[in-house]
PDB file of C-alpha atoms in Angstrom:
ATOM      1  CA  UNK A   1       0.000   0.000   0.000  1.00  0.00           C
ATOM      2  CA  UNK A   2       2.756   2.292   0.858  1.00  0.00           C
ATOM      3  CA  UNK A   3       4.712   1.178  -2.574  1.00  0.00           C
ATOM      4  CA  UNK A   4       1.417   2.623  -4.419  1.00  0.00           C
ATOM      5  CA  UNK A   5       0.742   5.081  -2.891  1.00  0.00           C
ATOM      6  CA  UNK A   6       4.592   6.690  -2.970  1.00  0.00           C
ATOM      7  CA  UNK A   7       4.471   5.537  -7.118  1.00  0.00           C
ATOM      8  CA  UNK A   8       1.157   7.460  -7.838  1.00  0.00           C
ATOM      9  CA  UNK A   9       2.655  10.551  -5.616  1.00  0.00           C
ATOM     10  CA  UNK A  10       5.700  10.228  -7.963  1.00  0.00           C
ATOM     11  CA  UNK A  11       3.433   9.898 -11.401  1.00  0.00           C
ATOM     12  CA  UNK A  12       1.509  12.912 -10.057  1.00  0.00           C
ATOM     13  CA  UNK A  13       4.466  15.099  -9.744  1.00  0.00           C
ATOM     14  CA  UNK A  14       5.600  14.652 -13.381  1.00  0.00           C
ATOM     15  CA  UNK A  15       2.297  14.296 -14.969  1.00  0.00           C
ATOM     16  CA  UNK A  16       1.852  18.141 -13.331  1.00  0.00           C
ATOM     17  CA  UNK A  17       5.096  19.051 -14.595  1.00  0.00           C
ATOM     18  CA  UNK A  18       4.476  17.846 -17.933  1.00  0.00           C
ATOM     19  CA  UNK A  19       0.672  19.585 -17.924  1.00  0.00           C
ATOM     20  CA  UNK A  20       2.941  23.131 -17.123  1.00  0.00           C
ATOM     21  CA  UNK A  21       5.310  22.476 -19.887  1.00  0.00           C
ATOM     22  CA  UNK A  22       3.130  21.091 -22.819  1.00  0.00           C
ATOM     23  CA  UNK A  23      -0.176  22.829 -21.800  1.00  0.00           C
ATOM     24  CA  UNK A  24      -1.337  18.828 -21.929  1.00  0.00           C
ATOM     25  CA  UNK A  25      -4.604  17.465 -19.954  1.00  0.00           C
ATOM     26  CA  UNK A  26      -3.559  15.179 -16.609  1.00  0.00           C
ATOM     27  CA  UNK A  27      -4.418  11.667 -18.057  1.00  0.00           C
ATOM     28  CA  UNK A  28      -2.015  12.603 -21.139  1.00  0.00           C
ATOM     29  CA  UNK A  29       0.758  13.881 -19.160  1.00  0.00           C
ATOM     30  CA  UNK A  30       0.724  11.164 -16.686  1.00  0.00           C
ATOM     31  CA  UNK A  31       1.042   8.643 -20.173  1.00  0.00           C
ATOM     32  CA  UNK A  32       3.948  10.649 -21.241  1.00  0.00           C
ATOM     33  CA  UNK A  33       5.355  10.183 -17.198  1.00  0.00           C
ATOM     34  CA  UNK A  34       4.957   6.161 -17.960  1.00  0.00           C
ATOM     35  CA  UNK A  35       7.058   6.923 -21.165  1.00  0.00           C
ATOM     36  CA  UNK A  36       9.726   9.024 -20.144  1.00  0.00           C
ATOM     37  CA  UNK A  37      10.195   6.625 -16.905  1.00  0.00           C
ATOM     38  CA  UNK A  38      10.473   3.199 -19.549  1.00  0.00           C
ATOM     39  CA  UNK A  39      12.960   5.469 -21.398  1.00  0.00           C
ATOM     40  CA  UNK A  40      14.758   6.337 -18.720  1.00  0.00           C
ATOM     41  CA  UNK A  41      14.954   4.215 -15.560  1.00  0.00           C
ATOM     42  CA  UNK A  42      18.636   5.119 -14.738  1.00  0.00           C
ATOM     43  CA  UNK A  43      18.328   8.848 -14.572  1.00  0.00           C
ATOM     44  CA  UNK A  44      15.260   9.424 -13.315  1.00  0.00           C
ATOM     45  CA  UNK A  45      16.990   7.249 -10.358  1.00  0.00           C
ATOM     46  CA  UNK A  46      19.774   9.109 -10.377  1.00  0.00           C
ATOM     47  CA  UNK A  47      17.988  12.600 -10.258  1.00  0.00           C
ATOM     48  CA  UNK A  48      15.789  11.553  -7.027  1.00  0.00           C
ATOM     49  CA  UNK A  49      19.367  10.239  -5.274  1.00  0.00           C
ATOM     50  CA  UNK A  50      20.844  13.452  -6.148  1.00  0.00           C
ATOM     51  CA  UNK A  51      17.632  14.821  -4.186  1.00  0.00           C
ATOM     52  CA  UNK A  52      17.702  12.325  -1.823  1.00  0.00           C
ATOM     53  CA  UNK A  53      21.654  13.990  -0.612  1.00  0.00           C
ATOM     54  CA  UNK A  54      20.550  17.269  -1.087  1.00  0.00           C
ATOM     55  CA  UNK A  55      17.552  17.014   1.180  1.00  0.00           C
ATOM     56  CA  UNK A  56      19.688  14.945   3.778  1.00  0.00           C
ATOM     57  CA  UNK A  57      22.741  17.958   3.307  1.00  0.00           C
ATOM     58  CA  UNK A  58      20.201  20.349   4.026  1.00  0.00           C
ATOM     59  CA  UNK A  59      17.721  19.048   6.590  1.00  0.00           C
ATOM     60  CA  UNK A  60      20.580  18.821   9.030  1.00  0.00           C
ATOM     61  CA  UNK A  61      23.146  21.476   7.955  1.00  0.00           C
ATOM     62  CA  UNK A  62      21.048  24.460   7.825  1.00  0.00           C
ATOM     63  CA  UNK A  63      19.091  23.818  11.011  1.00  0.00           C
ATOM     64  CA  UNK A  64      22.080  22.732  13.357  1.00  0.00           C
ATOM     65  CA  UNK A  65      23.852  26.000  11.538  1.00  0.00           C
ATOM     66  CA  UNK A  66      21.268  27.883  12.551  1.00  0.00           C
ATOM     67  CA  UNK A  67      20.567  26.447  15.997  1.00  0.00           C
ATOM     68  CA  UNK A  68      24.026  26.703  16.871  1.00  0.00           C
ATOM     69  CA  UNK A  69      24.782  30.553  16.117  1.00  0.00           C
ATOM     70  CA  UNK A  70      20.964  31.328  17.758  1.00  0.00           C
ATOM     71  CA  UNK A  71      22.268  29.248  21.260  1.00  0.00           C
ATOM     72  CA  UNK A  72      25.988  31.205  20.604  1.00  0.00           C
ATOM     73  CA  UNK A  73      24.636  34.497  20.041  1.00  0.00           C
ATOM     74  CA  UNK A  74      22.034  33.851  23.418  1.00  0.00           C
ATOM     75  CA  UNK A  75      24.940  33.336  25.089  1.00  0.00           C
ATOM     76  CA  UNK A  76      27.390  36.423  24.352  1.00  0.00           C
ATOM     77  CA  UNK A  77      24.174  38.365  25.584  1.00  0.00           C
ATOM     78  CA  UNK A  78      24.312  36.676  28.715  1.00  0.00           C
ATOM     79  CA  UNK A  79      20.877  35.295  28.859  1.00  0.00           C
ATOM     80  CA  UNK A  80      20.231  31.978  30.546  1.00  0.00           C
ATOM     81  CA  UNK A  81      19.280  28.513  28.970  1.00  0.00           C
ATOM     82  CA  UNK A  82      19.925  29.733  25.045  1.00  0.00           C
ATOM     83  CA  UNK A  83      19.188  26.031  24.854  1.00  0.00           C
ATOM     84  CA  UNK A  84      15.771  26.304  24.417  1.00  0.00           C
ATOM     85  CA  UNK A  85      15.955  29.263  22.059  1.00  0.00           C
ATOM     86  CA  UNK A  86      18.284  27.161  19.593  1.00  0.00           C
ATOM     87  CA  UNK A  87      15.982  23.773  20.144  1.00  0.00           C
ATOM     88  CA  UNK A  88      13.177  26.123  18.710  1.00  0.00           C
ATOM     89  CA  UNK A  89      15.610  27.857  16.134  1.00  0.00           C
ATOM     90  CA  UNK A  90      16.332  24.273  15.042  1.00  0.00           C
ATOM     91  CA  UNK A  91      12.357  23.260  14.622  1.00  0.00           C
ATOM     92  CA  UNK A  92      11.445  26.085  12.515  1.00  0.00           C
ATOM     93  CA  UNK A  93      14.837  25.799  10.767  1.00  0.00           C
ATOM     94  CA  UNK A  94      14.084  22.748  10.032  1.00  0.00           C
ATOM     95  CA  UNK A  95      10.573  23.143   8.653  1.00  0.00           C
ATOM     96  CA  UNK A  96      11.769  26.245   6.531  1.00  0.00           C
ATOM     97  CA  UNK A  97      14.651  24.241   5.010  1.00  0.00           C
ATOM     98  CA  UNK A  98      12.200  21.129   3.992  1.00  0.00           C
ATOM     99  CA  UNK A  99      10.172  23.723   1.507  1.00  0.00           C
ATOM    100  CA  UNK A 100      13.059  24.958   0.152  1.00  0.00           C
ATOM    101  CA  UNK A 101      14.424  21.628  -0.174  1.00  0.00           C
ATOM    102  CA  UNK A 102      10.699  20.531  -2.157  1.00  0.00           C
ATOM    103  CA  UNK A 103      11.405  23.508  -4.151  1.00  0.00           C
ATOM    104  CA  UNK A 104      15.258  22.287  -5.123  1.00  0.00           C
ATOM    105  CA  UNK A 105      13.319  19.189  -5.884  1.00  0.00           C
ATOM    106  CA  UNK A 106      10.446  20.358  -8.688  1.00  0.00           C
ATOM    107  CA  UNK A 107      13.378  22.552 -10.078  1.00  0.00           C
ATOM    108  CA  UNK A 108      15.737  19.282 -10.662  1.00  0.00           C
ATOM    109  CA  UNK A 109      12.779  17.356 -12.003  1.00  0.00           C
ATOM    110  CA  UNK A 110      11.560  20.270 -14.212  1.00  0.00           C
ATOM    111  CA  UNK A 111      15.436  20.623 -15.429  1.00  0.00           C
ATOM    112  CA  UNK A 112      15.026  17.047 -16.496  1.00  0.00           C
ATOM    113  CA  UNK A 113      11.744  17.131 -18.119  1.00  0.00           C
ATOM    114  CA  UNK A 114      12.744  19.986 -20.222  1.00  0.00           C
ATOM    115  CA  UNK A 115      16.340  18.472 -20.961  1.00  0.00           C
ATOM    116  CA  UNK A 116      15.113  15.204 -21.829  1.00  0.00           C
ATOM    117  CA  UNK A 117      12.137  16.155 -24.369  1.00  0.00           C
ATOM    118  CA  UNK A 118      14.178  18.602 -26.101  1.00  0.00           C
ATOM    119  CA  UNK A 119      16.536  15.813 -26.819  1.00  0.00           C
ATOM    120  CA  UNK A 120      13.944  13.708 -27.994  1.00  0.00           C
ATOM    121  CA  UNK A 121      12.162  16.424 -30.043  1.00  0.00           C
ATOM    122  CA  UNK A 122      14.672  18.678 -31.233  1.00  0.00           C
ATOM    123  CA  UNK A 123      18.232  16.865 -30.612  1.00  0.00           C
ATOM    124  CA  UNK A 124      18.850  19.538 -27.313  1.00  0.00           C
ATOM    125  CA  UNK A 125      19.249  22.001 -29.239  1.00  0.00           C
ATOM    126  CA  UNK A 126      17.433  24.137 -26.957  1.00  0.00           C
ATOM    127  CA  UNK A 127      19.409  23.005 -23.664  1.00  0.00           C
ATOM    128  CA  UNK A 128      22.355  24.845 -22.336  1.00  0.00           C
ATOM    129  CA  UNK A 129      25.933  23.622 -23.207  1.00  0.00           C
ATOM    130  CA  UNK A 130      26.568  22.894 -19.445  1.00  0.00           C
ATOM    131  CA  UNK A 131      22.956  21.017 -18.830  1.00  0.00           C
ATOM    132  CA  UNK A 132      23.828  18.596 -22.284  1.00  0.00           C
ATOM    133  CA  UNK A 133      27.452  17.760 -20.555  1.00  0.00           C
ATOM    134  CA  UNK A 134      25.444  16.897 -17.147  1.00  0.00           C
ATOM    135  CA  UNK A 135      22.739  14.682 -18.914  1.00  0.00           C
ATOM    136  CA  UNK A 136      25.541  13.309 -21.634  1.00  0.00           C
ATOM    137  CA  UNK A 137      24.439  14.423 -24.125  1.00  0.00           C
ATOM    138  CA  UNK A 138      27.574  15.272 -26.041  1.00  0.00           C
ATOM    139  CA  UNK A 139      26.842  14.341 -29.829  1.00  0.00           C
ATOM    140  CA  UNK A 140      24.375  17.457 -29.622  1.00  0.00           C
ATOM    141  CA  UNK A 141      27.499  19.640 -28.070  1.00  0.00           C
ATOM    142  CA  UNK A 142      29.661  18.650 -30.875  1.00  0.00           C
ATOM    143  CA  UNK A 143      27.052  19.693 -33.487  1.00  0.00           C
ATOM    144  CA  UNK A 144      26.687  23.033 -31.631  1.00  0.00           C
ATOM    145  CA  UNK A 145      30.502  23.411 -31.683  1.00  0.00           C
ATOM    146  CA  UNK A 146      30.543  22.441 -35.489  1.00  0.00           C
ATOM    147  CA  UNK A 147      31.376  25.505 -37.858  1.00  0.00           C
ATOM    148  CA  UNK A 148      28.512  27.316 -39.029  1.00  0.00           C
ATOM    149  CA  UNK A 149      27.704  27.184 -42.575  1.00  0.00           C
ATOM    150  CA  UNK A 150      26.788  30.418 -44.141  1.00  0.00           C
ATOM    151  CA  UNK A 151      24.096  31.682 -46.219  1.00  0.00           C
ATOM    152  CA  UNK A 152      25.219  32.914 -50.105  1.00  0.00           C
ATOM    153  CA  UNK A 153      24.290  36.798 -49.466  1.00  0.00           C
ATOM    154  CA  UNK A 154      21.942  36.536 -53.046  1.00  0.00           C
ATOM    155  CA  UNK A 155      20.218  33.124 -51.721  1.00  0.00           C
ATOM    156  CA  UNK A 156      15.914  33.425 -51.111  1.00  0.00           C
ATOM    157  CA  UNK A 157      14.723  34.047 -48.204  1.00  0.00           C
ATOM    158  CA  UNK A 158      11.941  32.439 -46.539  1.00  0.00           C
ATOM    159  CA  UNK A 159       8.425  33.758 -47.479  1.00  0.00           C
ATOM    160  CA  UNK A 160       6.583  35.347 -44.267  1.00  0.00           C
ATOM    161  CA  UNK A 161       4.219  32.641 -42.541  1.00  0.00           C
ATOM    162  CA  UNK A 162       0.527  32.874 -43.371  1.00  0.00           C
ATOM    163  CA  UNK A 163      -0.730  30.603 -40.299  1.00  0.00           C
ATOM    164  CA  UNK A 164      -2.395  31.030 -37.275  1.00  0.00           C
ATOM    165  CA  UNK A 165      -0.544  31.042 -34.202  1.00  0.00           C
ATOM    166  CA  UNK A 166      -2.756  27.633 -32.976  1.00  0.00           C
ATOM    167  CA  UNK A 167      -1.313  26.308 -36.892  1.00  0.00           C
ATOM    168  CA  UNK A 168       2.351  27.069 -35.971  1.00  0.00           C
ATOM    169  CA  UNK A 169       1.795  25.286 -32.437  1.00  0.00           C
ATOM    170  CA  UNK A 170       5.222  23.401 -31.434  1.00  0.00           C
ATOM    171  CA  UNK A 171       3.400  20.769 -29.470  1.00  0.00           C
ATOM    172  CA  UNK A 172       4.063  17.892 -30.491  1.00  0.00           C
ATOM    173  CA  UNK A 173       2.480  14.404 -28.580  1.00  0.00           C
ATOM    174  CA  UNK A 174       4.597  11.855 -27.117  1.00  0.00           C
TER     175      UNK A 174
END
């Protein structure tokens, strides 16, 4: 029950990430979640270990930092028992660094998301140099890196696009 109820949680996150990226309905979205996770088990592990350590790193760091200057600081004023002051710097430290943390965690996924279908649809051209190193995605660097081939200064032009904007839609279904 717990298994299930932890794998629908994680469908649900992606199937909204993909419904604020392609603008897609929630039963479509969570379709193209199935997809991208067949396509790719190993990095979608990867990218919840990587937030798995950064949650750990700062669920304790930031609240025993900030527990320990709060019960330091008590103390240089003189006050008694800055103990309980940093146990309740700690809580709320604690709690404040856990929604950051979710936040760190939609922004990896989103990264990935993104990364990932512009690699399927458009060979990442659209992803940063840096992000297609990360992901390996290095045949698309080297085509970036290639020498540009330049347009004959006499050679036609493209004619000016008589379409609708909802005709020259890039969405594309998975």
């Amino acid at each position: 029950r717990v298994a299930s109820h932890r794998f629908i949680k994680f469908v649900t996150g992606y199937a909204y990430i993909y419904t604020a990226i392609e603008g897609m309905g929630f039963c479509t979205a969570a379709k193209a979640t199935f997809v991208l996770i067949m396509k790719y088990p190993a990095q979608i592990y990867i990218n919840h270990l990587v937030q798995l350590i950064l949650k750990l790193l700062m669920s304790v760091t930031i609240p025993l930092l900030c527990g320990m200057i709060c019960y330091f600081w008590v103390d240089a004023k003189g006050k008694p028992d800055g103990m309980y002051g940093a146990i309740v710097t700690v809580v709320l430290a604690f709690f404040i660094t856990r929604i950051f943390a979710t936040v760190y965690e939609v922004i990896i996924e989103t990264v990935f998301v993104c990364s990932f279908r512009d690699r399927d649809l458009y060979g990442a051209r659209h992803t940063p140099p840096s992000i297609r190193v990360a992901f390996g995605f290095e045949a698309a660097v080297k085509e970036e890196t290639a020498p540009l081939v330049k347009r004959p200064a006499n050679a036609p032009t493209a004619a000016p696009s008589t379409r609708t904007p909802a005709e020259t839609s890039t969405h594309v279904a998975p």
